[in-house]
Coordinates of C-alpha atoms and ligand atoms in Angstrom, one line a residue:
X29 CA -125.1 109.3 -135.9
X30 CA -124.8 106.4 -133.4
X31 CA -128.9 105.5 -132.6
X32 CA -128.6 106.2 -128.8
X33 CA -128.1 109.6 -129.1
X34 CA -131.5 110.0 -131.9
X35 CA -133.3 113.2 -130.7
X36 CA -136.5 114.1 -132.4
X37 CA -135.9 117.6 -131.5
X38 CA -132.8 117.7 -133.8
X39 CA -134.5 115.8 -136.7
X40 CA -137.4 117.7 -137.0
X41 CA -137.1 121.0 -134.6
X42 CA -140.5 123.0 -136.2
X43 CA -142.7 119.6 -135.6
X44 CA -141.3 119.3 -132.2
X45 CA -142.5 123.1 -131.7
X46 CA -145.5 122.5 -133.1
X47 CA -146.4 119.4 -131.6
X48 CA -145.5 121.3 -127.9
X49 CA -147.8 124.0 -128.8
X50 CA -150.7 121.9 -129.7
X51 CA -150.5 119.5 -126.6
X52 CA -150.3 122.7 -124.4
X53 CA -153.4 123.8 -126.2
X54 CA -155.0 120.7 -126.3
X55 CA -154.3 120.6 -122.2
X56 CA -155.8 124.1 -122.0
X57 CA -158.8 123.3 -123.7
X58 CA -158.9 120.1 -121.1
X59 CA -158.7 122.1 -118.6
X60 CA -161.7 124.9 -119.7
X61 CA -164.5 122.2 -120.8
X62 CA -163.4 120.2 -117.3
X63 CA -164.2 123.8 -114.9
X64 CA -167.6 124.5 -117.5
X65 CA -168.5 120.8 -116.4
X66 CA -168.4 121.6 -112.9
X67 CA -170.3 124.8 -113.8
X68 CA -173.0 123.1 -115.6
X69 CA -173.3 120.2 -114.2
X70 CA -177.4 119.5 -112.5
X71 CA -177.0 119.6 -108.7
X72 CA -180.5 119.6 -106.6
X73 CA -181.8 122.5 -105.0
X74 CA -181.8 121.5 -101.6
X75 CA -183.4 120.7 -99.5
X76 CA -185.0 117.2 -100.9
X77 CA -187.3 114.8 -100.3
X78 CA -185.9 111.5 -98.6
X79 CA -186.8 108.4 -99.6
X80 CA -189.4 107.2 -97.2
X81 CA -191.4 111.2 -97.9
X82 CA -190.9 110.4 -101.8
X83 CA -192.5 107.3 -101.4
X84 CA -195.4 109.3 -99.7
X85 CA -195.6 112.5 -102.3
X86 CA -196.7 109.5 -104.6
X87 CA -200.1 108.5 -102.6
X88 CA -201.6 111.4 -102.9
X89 CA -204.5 111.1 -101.7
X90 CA -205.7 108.4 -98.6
X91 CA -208.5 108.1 -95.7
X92 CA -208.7 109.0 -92.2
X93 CA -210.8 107.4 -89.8
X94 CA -212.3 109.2 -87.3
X95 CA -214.1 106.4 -85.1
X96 CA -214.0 105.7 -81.5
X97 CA -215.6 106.5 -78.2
X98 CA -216.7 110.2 -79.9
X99 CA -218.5 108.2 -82.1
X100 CA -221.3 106.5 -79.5
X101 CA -221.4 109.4 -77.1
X102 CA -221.9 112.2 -79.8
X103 CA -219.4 114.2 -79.6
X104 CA -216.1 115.6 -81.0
X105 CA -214.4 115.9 -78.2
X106 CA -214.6 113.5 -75.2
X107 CA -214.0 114.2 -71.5
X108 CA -212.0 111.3 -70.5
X109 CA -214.5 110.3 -68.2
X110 CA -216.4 107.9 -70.7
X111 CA -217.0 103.8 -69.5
X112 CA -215.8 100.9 -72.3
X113 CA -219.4 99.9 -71.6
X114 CA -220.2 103.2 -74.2
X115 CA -218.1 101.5 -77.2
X116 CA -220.5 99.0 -78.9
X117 CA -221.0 99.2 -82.6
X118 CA -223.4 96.5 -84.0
X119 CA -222.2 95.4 -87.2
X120 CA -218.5 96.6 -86.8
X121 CA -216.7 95.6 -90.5
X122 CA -213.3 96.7 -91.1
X123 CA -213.3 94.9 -94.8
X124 CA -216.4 97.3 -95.5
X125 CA -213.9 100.3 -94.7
X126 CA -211.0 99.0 -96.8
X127 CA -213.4 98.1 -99.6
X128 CA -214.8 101.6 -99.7
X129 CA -211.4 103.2 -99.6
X130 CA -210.2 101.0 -102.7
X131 CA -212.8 101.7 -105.1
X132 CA -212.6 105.6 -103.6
X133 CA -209.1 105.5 -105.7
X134 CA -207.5 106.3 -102.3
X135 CA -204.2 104.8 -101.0
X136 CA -204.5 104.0 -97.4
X137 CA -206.5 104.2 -94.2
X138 CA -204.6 106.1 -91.0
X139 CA -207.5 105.5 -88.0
X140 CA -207.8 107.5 -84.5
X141 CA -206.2 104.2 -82.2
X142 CA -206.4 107.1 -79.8
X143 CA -208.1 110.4 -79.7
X144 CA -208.0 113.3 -77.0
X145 CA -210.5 111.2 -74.3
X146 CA -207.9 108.1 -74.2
X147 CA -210.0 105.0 -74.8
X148 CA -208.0 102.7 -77.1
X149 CA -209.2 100.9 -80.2
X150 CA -206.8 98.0 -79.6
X151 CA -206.1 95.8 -75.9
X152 CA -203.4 97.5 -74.8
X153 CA -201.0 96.7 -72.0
X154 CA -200.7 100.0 -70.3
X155 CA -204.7 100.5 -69.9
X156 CA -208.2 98.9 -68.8
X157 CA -209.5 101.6 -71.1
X158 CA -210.1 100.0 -74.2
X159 CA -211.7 98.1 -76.4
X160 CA -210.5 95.1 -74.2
X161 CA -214.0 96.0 -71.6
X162 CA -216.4 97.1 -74.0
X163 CA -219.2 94.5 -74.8
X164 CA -217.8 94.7 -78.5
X165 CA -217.1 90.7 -79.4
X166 CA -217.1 90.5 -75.6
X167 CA -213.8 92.6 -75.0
X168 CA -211.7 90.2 -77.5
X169 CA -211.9 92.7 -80.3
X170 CA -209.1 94.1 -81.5
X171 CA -209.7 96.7 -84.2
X172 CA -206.4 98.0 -85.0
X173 CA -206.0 94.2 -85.7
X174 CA -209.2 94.0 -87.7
X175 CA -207.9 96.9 -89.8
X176 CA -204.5 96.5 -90.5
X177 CA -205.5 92.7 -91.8
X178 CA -208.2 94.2 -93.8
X179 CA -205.7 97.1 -95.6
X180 CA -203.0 94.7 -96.2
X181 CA -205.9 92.2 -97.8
X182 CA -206.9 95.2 -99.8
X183 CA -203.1 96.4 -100.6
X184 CA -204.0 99.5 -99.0
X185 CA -201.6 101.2 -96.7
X186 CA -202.0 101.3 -92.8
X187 CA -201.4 104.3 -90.4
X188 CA -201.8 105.2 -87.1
X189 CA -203.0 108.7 -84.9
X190 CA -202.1 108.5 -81.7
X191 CA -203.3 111.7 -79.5
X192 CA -200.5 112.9 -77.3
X193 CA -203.2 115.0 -75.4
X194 CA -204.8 112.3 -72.7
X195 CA -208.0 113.5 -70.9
X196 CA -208.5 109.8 -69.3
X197 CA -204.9 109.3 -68.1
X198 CA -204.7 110.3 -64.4
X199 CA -200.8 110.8 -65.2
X200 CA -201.6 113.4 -68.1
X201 CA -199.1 116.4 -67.4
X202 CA -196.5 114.1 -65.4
X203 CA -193.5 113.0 -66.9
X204 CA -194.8 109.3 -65.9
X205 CA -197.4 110.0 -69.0
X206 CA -194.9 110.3 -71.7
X207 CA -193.8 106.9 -70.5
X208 CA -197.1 105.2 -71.0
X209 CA -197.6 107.3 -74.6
X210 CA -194.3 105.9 -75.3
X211 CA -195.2 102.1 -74.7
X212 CA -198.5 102.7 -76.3
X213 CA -196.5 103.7 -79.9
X214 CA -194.7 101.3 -79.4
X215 CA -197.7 98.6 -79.2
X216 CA -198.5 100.3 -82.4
X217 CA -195.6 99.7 -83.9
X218 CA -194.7 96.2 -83.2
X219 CA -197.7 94.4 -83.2
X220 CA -199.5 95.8 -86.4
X221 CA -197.0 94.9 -89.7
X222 CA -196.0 98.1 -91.6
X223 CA -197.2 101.3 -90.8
X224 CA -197.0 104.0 -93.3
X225 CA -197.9 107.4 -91.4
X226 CA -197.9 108.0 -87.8
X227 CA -200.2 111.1 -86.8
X228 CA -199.3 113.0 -84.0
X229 CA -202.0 115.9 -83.2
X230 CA -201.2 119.2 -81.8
X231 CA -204.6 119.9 -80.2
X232 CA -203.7 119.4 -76.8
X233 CA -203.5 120.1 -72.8
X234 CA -207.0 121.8 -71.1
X235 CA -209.5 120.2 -68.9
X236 CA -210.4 116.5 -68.4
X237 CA -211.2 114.0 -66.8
X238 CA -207.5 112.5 -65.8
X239 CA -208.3 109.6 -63.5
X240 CA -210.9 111.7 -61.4
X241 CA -209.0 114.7 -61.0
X242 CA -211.6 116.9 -63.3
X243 CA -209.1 119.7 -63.5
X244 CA -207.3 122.1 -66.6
X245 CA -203.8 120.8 -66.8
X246 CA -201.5 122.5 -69.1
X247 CA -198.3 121.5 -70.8
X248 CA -195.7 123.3 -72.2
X249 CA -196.0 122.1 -75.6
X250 CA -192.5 122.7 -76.8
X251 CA -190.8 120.5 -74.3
X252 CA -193.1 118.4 -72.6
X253 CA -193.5 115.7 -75.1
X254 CA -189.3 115.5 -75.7
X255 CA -190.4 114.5 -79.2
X256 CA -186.9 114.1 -80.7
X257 CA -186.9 110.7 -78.4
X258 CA -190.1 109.7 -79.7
X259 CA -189.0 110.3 -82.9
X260 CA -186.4 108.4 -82.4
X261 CA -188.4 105.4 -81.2
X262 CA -190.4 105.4 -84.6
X263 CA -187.4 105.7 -86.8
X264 CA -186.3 102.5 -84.8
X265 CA -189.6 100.6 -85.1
X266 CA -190.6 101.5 -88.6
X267 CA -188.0 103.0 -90.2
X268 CA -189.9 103.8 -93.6
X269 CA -192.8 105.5 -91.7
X270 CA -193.5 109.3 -92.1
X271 CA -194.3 111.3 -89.0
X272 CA -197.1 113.8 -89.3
X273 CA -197.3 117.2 -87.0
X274 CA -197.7 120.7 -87.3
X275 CA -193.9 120.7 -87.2
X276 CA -193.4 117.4 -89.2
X277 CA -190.5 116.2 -89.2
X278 CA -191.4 114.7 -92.2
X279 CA -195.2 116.0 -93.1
X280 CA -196.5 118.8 -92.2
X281 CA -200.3 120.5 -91.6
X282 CA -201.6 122.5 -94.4
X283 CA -202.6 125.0 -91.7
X284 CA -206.6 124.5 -92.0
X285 CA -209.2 121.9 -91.8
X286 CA -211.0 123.0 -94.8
X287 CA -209.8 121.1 -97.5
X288 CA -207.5 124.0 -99.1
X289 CA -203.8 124.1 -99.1
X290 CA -201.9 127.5 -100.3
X291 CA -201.4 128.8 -103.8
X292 CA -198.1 129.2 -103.0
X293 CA -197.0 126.2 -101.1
X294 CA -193.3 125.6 -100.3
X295 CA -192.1 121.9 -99.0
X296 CA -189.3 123.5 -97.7
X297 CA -190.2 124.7 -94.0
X298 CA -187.1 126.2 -91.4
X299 CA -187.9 123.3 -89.4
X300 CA -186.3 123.3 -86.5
X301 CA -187.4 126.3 -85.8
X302 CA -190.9 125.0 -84.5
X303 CA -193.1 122.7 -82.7
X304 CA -196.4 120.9 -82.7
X305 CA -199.7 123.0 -81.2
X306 CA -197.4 126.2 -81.9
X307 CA -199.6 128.9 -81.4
X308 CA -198.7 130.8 -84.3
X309 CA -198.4 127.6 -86.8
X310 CA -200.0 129.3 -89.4
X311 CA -197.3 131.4 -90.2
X312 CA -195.8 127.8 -92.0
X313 CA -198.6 127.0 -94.0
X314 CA -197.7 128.2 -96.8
X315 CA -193.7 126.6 -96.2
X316 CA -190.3 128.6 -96.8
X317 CA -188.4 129.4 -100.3
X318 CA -185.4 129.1 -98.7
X319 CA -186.4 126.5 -95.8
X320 CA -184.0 124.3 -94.5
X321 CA -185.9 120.8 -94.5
X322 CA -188.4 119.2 -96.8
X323 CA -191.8 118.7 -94.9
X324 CA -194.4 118.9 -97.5
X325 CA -198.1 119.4 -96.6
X326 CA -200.8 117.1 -95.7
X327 CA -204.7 118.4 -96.2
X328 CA -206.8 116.7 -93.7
X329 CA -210.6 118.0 -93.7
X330 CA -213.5 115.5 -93.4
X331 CA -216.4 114.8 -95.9
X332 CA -218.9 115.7 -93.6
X333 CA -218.8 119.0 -91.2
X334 CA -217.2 117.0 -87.9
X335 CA -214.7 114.9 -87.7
X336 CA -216.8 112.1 -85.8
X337 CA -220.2 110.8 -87.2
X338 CA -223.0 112.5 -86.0
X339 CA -226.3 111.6 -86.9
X340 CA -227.9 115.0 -87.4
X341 CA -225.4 115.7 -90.6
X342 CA -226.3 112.4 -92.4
X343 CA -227.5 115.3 -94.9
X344 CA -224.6 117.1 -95.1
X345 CA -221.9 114.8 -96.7
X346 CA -220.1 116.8 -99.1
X347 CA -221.3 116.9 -102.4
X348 CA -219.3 115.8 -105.8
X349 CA -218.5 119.1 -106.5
X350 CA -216.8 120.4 -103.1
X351 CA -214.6 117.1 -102.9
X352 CA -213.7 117.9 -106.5
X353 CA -213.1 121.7 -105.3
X354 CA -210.7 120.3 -102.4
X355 CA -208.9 117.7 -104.5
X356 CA -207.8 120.2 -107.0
X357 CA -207.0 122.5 -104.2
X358 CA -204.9 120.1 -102.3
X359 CA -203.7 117.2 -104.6
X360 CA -203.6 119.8 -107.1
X361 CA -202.0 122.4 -104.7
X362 CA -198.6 120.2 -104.0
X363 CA -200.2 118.8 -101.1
X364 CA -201.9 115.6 -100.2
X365 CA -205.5 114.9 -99.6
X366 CA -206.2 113.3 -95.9
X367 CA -210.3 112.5 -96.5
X368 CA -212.2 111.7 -93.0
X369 CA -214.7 109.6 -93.5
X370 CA -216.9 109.2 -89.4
X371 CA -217.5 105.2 -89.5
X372 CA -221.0 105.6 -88.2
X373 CA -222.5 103.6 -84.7
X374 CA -223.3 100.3 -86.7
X375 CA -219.2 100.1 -87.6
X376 CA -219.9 101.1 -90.8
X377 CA -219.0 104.0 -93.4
X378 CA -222.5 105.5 -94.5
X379 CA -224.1 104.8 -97.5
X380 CA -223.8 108.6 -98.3
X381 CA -220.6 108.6 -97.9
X382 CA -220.2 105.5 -100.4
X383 CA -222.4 107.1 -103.1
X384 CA -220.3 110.6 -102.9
X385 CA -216.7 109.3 -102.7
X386 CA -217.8 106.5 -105.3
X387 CA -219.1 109.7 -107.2
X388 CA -215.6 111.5 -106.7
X389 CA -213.8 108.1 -108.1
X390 CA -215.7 108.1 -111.1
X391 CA -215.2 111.4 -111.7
X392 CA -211.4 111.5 -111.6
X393 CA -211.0 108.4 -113.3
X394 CA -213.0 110.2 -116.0
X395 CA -210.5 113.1 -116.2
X396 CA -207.2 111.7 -115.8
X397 CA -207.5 108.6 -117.8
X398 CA -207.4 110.4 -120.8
X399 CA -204.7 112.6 -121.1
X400 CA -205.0 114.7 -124.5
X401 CA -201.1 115.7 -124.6
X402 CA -200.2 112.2 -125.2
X403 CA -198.7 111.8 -128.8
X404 CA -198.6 115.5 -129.5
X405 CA -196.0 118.2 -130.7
X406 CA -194.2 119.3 -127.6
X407 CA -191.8 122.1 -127.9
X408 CA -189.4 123.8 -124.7
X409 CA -187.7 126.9 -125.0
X410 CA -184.3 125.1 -124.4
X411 CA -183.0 122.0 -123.5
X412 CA -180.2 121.3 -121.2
X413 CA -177.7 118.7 -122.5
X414 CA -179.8 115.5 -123.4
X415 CA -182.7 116.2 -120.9
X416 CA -184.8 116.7 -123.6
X417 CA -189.0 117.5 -124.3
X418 CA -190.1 114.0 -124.7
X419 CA -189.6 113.3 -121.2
X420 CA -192.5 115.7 -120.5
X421 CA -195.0 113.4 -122.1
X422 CA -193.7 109.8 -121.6
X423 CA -195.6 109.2 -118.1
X424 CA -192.5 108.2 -116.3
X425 CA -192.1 110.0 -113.1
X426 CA -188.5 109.4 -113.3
X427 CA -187.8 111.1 -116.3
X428 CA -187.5 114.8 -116.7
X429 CA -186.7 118.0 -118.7
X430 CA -184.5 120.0 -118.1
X431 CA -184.1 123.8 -119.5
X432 CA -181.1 125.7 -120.4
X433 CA -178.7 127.3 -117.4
X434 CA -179.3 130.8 -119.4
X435 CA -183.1 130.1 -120.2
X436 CA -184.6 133.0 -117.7
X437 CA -188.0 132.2 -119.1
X438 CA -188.4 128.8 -119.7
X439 CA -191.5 127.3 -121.7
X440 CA -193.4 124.5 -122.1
X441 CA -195.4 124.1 -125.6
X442 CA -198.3 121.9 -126.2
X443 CA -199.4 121.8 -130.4
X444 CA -202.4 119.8 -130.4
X445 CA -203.1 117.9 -133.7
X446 CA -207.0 118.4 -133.9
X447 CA -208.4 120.8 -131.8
X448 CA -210.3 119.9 -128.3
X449 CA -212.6 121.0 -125.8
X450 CA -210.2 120.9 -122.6
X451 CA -210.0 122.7 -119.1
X452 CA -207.7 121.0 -117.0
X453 CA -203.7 121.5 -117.5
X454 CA -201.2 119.0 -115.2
X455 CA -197.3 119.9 -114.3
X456 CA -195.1 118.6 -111.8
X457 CA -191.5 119.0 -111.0
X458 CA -189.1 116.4 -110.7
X459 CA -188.5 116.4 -106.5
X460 CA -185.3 114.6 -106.1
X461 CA -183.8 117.8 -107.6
X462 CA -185.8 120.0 -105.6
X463 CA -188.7 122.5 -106.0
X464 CA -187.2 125.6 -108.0
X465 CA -190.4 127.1 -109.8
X466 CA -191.1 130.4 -108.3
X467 CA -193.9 132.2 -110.4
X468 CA -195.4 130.7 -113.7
X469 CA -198.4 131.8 -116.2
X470 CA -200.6 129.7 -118.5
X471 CA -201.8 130.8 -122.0
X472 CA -204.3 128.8 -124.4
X473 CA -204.0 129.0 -128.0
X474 CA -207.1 129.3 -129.7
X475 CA -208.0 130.2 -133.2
X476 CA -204.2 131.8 -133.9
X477 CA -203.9 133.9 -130.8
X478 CA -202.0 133.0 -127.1
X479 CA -204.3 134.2 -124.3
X480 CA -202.9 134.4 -120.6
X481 CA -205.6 132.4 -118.5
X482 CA -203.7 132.0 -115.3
X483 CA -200.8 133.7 -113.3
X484 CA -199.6 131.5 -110.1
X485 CA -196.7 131.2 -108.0
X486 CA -195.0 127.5 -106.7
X487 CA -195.8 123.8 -108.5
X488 CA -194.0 121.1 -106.9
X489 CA -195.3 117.8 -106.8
X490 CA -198.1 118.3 -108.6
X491 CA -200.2 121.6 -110.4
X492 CA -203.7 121.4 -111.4
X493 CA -204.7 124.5 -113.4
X494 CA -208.6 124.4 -114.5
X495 CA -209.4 127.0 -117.2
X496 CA -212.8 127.4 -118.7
X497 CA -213.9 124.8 -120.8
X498 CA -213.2 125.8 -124.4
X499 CA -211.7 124.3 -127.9
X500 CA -208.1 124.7 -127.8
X501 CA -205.7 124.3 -130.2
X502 CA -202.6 124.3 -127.8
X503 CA -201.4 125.7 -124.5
X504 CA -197.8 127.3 -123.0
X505 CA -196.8 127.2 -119.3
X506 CA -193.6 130.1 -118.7
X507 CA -191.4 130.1 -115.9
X508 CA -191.4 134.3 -114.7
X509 CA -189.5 133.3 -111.3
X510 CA -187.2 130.0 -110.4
X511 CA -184.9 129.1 -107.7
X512 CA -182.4 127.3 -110.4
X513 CA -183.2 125.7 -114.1
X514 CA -186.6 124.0 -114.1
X515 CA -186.9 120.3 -113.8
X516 CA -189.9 118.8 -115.0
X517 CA -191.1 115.2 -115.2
X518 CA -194.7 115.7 -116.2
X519 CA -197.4 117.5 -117.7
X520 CA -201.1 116.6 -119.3
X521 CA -204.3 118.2 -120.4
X522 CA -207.4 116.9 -119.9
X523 CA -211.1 117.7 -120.3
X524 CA -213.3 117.8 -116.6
X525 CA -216.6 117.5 -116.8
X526 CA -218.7 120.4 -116.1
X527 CA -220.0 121.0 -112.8
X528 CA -222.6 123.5 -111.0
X529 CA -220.7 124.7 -108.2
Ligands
FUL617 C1 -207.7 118.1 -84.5 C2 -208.5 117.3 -83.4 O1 -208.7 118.1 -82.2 C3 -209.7 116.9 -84.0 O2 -210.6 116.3 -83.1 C4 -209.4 116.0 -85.2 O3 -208.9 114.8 -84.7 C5 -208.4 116.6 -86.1 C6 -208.0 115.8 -87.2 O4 -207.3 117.2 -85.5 O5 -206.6 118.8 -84.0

């Protein structure tokens, strides 16, 4: 047998079969565990969060200012016929303002440069009515200045309203006004270092002042702005800012001033679909399952009854147990909490003010710095692939579980070591996948038996569920509903004090 004509297949026929056989299997197999990949691997539920919103979901919770003219003529509301001369606080200090927001826990400051009657906080360009002819530090004052300098000093973020509605602009209802709105924002923008939030209210067209005209002039709300160019123009200037309206496009209105977002609350909104000052906003509140783009909500109510300082409610600053009430149910309702806090006529925030957010700080420091599931027995119904339980507990925001594609029901166990007298339960989903919980229910396990304590419907960035103060031994949050496997970063128990409500 001369070696150039050595065929295997001759030599040794039934291992040549053989070996055929199991390299066609061995490619069949290939094949099978490649299209199960494809089928298991995690995708997002989309739509998701960008960067710039992600960013945001992690403030949480941050001031507005309402301050300006409103402020030294009384009102909520100002006609547009109101001099610079009016605008004199005494003992104006921005650094008081930042200082109060920082030890409140919050995260930033977004102040009214411009509210419905016009006058601006800052000299600008476009406008002789301002700040720069008021007797303040002899019209050199610049308070958007003053505050931006102070937040940054403070590490707080900075962010701007800007009312579109314009009773002091003669041009109000003309296309010439959008110009000047236009060149104000962009004032804002370039002159001020980073902005975080731009506000853009949807309150807006009736009657006013507008140069002298005293008349109603009304706007067709949908197209009179053009906001896809603005928009534009605040992508360009601050790229990372997020733009508030009723329509977002990135932050949305939780649908009422009170302080309360939805039970079920959807980031998801059919954006496109709608438009700021809509009449029949309300209808997105609560968001979409199935919406198209992801504009969370944003809970703006103020601590006292309006959104400018009056003196007549001095007495009627919220009290520790209402801000508590609305945290839960914004913060705690995947939303984010907007407080108002009406600088008074000296420049100042009020001292009630102080002693009742300082009174809110203490009291969630108190709560959530000592979170009970840390270190204890965690068990999930399944786990997909490596996304395993201990993520749940580890405090990273990053990290996550994830349960089983056939786990309809998926559960979260908490085994406490010693029993403990708790009332507050934490979950959030992981958002760069999406939000995909549905419906849920919470038990406690006390003395050897599960008791169901609460039935709800969407989580998202964050769930707060308080139950009744009582010695637990564990607690189990089940999935009943969900858009695709559950993803979950977090989750904590805690103990609240007791309040009378
Ligand atoms: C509303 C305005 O009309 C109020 O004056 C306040 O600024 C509030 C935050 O938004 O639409």
């Amino acid at each position: 047998m001369r070696l150039s004509n050595f065929d295997i297949r001759l030599v040794f026929p039934h291992f040549f079969k053989s070996f055929v056989m199991f390299q066609k299997i061995f490619l069949l197999l290939m094949f099978i565990t490649s299209c199960s990949y494809v089928e298991s691997s995690l995708e997002p539920v989309l739509p998701v969060p960008n960067k710039y919103q992600l960013a945001w979901q992690e403030l949480e919770y941050y001031a507005f200012i309402h301050f300006n003219m409103n402020t030294f003529t009384n009102k909520e509301w100002g006609y547009g016929d109101e001099k610079p001369s009016q605008f004199n606080p005494t003992q104006l200090d921005t650094h008081q303002w930042a200082r109060v927001a920082k030890q409140a826990g919050m995260k930033g400051i977004i102040i009214t440069a411009k509210h419905h009657d016009g006058f601006c906080l800052w000299p600008s360009k476009f406008t002789e009515h301002s700040v720069k002819n008021s007797p303040w530090k002899n019209g050199k004052g610049d308070l958007i200045r003053e505050l931006s300098d102070a937040c940054r000093e403070y590490g707080l973020k900075f962010g701007v309203y800007l009312s579109p509605w314009d009773r002091n602009h003669p041009n109000y209802g003309r296309p010439e006004y959008i110009s000047y709105f236009r060149n104000q924002l962009k004032e804002l923008l370039t002159e001020y270092g980073e902005i975080f939030e731009v506000w853009f209210d949807g309150a807006n067209g009736g009657d006013g002042f507008y140069g002298g005209a005293n008349e109603e002039r009304r706007v067709n709300k949908k197209s009179y702005y053009d906001w896809p160019t603005t928009i534009e123009l605040v992508r360009s200037l601050q790229p990372q800012a997020v733009i508030f309206s009723d329509a977002g496009p990135d932050i949305r209105w939780v649908g009422n001033e009170k302080g309360y977002a939805n039970e079920r609350t959807w980031s998801p909104i059919y954006r496109d679909s709608i438009f700021a000052g809509m009449p029949d906003f309300h209808r997105f509140s609560a968001g979409q399952e199935n919406g198209t783009h992801w504009v969370p909500t944003e809970t703006d109510v103020s601590i006292r009854p309006g959104w400018y300082y009056h003196p007549e409610e001095d007495n009627q600053v919220k009290p520790l147990s209402k801000l508590v009430d609305i945290y839960y149910n914004s913060v705690g309702l995947n939303s984010s909490l907007l407080l108002n806090l009406p600088v008074d006529t000296r420049g100042l925030i009020h001292e009630n003010e102080v002693a009742n957010l300082n009174a809110l700080a203490d009291y969630l420091d108190a709560t959530f710095s000592n979170d009970y599931s840390k270190g204890q027995k965690v068990n999930t119904s399944s786990n997909f692939k490596g996304y395993n339980e201990t993520a749940l507990i580890n405090k990273d925001r990053k990290s996550y579980w994830v349960s089983a594609l056939d786990d309809q029901n998926p559960k979260i166990e908490i085994y406490l070591e010693n029993p403990e007298s708790l009332n507050t339960f934490l979950i959030q989903e992981y958002l760069p996948m999406g939000q995909r919980i549905k419906s849920f229910y919470f038990e406690i396990f006390s003395k050897g038996n599960w008791v169901k304590v609460y039935e709800g419907s969407t989580v998202g960035n964050k769930r707060l569920i308080r139950f009744k103060t009582q010695i637990i031994d564990g607690v189990r949050f089940t999935v009943t509903d969900k858009k695709a496997q559950v993803i979950i970063s977090n989750v904590g128990l805690f103990r609240a004090q007791d309040l009378n409500n």
